[in-house]
JSON list of C-alpha atoms in Angstrom, two decimals:
[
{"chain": "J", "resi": 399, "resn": "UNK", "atom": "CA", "xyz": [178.00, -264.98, -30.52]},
{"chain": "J", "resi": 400, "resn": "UNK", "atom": "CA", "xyz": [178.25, -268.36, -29.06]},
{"chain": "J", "resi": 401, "resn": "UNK", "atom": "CA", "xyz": [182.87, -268.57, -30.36]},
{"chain": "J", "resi": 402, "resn": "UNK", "atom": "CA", "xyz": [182.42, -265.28, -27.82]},
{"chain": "J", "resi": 403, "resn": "UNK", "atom": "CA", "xyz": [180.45, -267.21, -24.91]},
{"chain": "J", "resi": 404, "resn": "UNK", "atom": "CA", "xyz": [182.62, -269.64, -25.04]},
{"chain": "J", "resi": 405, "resn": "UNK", "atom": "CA", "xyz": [186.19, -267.42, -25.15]},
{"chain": "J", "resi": 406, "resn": "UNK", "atom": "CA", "xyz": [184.50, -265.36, -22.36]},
{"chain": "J", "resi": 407, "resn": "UNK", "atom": "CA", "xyz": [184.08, -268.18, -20.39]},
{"chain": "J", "resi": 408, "resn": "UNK", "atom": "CA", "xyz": [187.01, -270.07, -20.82]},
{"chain": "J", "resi": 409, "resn": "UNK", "atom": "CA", "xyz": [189.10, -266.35, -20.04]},
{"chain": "J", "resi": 410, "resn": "UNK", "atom": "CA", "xyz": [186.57, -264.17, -17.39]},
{"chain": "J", "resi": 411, "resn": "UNK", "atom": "CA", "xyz": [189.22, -264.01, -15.19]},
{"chain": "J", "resi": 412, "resn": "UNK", "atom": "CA", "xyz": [191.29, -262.04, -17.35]},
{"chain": "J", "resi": 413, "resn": "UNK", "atom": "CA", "xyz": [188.54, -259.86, -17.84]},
{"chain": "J", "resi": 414, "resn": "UNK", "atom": "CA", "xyz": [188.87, -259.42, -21.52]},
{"chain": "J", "resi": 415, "resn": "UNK", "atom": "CA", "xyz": [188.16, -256.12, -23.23]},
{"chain": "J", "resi": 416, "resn": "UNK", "atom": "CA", "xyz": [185.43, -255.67, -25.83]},
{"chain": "J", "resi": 417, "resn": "UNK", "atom": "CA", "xyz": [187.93, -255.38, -28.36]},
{"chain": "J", "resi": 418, "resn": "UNK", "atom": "CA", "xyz": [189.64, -258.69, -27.86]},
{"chain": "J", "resi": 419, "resn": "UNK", "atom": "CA", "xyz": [186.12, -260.28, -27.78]},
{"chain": "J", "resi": 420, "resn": "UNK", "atom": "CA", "xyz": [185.18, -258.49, -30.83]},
{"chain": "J", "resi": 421, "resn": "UNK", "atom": "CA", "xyz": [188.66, -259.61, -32.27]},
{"chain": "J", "resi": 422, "resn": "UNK", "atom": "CA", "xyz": [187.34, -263.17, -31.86]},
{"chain": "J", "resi": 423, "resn": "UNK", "atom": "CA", "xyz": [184.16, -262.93, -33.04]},
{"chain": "J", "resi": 424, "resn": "UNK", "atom": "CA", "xyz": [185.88, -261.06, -36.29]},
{"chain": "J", "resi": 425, "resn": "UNK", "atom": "CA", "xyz": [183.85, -257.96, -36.07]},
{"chain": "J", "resi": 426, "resn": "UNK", "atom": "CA", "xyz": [184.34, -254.25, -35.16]},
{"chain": "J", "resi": 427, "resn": "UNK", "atom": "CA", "xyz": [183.78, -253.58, -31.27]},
{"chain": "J", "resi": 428, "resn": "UNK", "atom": "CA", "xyz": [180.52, -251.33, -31.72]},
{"chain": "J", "resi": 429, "resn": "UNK", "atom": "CA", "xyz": [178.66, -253.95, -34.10]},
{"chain": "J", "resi": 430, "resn": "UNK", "atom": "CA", "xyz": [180.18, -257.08, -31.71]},
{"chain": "J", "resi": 431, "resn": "UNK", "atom": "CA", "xyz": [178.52, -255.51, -29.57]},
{"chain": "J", "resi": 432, "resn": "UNK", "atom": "CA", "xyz": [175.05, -254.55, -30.94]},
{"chain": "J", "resi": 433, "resn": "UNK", "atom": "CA", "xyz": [175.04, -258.66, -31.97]},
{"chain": "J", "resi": 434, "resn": "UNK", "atom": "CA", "xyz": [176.20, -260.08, -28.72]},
{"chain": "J", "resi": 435, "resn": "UNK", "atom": "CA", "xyz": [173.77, -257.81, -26.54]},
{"chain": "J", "resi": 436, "resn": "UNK", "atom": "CA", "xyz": [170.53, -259.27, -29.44]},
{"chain": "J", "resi": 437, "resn": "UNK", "atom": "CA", "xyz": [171.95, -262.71, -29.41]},
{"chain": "J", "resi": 438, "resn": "UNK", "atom": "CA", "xyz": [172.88, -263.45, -25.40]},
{"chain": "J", "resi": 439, "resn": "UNK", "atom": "CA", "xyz": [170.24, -260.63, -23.86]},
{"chain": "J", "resi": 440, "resn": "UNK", "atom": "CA", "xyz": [173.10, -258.80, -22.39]},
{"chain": "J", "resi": 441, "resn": "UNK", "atom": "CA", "xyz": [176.28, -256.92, -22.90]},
{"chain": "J", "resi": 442, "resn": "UNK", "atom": "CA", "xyz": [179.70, -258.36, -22.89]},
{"chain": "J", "resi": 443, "resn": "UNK", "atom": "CA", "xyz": [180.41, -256.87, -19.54]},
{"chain": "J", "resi": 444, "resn": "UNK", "atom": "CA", "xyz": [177.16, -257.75, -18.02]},
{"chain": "J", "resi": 445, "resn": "UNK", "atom": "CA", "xyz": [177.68, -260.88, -19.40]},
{"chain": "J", "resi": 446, "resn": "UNK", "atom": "CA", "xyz": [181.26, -260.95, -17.33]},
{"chain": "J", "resi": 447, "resn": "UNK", "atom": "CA", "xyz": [180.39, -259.39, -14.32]},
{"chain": "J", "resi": 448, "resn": "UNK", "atom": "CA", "xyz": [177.40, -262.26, -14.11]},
{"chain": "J", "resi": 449, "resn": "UNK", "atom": "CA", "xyz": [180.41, -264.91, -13.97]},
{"chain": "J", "resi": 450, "resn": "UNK", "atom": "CA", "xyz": [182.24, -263.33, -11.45]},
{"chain": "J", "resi": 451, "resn": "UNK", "atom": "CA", "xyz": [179.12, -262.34, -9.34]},
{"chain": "J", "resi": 452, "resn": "UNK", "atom": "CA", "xyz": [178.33, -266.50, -9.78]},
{"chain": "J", "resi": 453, "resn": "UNK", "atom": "CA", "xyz": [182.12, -267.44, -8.79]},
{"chain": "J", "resi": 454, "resn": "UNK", "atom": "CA", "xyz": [182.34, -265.27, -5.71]},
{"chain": "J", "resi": 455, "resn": "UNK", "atom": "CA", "xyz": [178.84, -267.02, -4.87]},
{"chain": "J", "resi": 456, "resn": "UNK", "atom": "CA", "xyz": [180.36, -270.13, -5.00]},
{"chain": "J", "resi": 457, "resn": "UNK", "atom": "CA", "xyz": [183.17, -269.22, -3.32]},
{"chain": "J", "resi": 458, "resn": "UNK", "atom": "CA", "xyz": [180.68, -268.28, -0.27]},
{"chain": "J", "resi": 459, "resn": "UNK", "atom": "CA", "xyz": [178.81, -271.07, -0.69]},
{"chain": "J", "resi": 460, "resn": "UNK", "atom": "CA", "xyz": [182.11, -273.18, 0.03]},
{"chain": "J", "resi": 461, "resn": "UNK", "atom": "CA", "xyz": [182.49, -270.82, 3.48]},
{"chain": "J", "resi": 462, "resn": "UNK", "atom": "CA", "xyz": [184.72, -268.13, 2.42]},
{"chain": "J", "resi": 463, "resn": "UNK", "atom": "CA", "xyz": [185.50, -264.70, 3.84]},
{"chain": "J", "resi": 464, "resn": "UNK", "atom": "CA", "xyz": [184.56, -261.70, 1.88]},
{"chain": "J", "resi": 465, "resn": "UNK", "atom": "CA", "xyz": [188.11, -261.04, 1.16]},
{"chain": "J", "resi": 466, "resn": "UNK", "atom": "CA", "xyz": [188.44, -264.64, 0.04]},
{"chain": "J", "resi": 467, "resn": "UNK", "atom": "CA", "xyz": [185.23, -264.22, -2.10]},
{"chain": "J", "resi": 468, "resn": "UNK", "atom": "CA", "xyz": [186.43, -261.29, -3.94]},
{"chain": "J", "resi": 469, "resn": "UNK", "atom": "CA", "xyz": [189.66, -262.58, -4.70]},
{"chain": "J", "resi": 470, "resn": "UNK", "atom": "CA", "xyz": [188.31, -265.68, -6.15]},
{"chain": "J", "resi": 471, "resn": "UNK", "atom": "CA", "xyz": [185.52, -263.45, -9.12]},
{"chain": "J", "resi": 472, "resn": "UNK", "atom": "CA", "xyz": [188.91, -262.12, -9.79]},
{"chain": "J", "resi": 473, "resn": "UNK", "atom": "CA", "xyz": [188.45, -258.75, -8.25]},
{"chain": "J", "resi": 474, "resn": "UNK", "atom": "CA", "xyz": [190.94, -257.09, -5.86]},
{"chain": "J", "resi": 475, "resn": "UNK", "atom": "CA", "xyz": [189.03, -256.94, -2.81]},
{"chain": "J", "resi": 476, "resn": "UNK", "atom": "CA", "xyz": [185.80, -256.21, -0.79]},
{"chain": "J", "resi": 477, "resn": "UNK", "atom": "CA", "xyz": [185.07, -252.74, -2.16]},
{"chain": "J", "resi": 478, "resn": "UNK", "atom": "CA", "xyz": [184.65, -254.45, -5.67]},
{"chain": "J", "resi": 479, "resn": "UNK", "atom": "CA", "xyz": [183.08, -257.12, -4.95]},
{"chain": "J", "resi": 480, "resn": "UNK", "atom": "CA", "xyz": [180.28, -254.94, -3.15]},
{"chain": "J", "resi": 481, "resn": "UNK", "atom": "CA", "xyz": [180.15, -252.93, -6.27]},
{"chain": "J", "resi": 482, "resn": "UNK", "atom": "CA", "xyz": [180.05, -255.88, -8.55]},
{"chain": "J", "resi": 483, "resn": "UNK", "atom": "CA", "xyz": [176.76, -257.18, -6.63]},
{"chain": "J", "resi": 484, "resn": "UNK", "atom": "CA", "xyz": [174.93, -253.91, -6.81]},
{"chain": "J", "resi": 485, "resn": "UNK", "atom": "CA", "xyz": [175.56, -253.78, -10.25]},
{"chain": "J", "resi": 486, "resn": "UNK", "atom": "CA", "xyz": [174.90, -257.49, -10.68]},
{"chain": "J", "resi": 487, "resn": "UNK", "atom": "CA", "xyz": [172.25, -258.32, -8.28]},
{"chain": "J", "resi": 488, "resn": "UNK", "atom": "CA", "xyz": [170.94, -254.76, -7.73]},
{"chain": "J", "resi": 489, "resn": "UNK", "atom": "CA", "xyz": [171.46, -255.28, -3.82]},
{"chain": "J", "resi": 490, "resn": "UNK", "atom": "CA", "xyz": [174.24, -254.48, -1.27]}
]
């Protein structure tokens, strides 16, 4: 679990699939991700969409637009990055 903490963080913006993660971790997908979701408390893509949600935070922390903030969690614009933070932070 922690080789796939640290590959997801080093590559969130590529948004890597469950299968490359599991490919890391040297397990099948579906029990990579039974173990990652007992060992880190969430799933792979929670886990994922948490970094972005915390890099477009930053990003408006520094005074960035919406667009600007979206672009920089990797997403492809405001739409996204209002869906990211309802799933993320269960708010619009």
């Amino acid at each position: 679990v922690a080789r796939a903490i640290d590959f997801l963080v080093a590559n969130w913006e590529a948004q890597p699939s469950l299968e490359e993660t599991a490919e890391v971790a040297g397990l099948s997908p579906m029990h990579f991700q039974r173990v990652f979701k007992e060992g880190a408390g969430v799933s792979p893509k929670r886990f994922l969409q948490t970094m972005a949600a915390g890099e477009a935070k930053r990003a408006f922390d520094g005074g960035a637009s919406v667009l600007d903030a979206a672009f920089a969690a990797g997403l492809s614009g405001p739409s996204r990055l209002h869906d990211l933070f309802l799933v993320s932070e269960a708010m619009t």
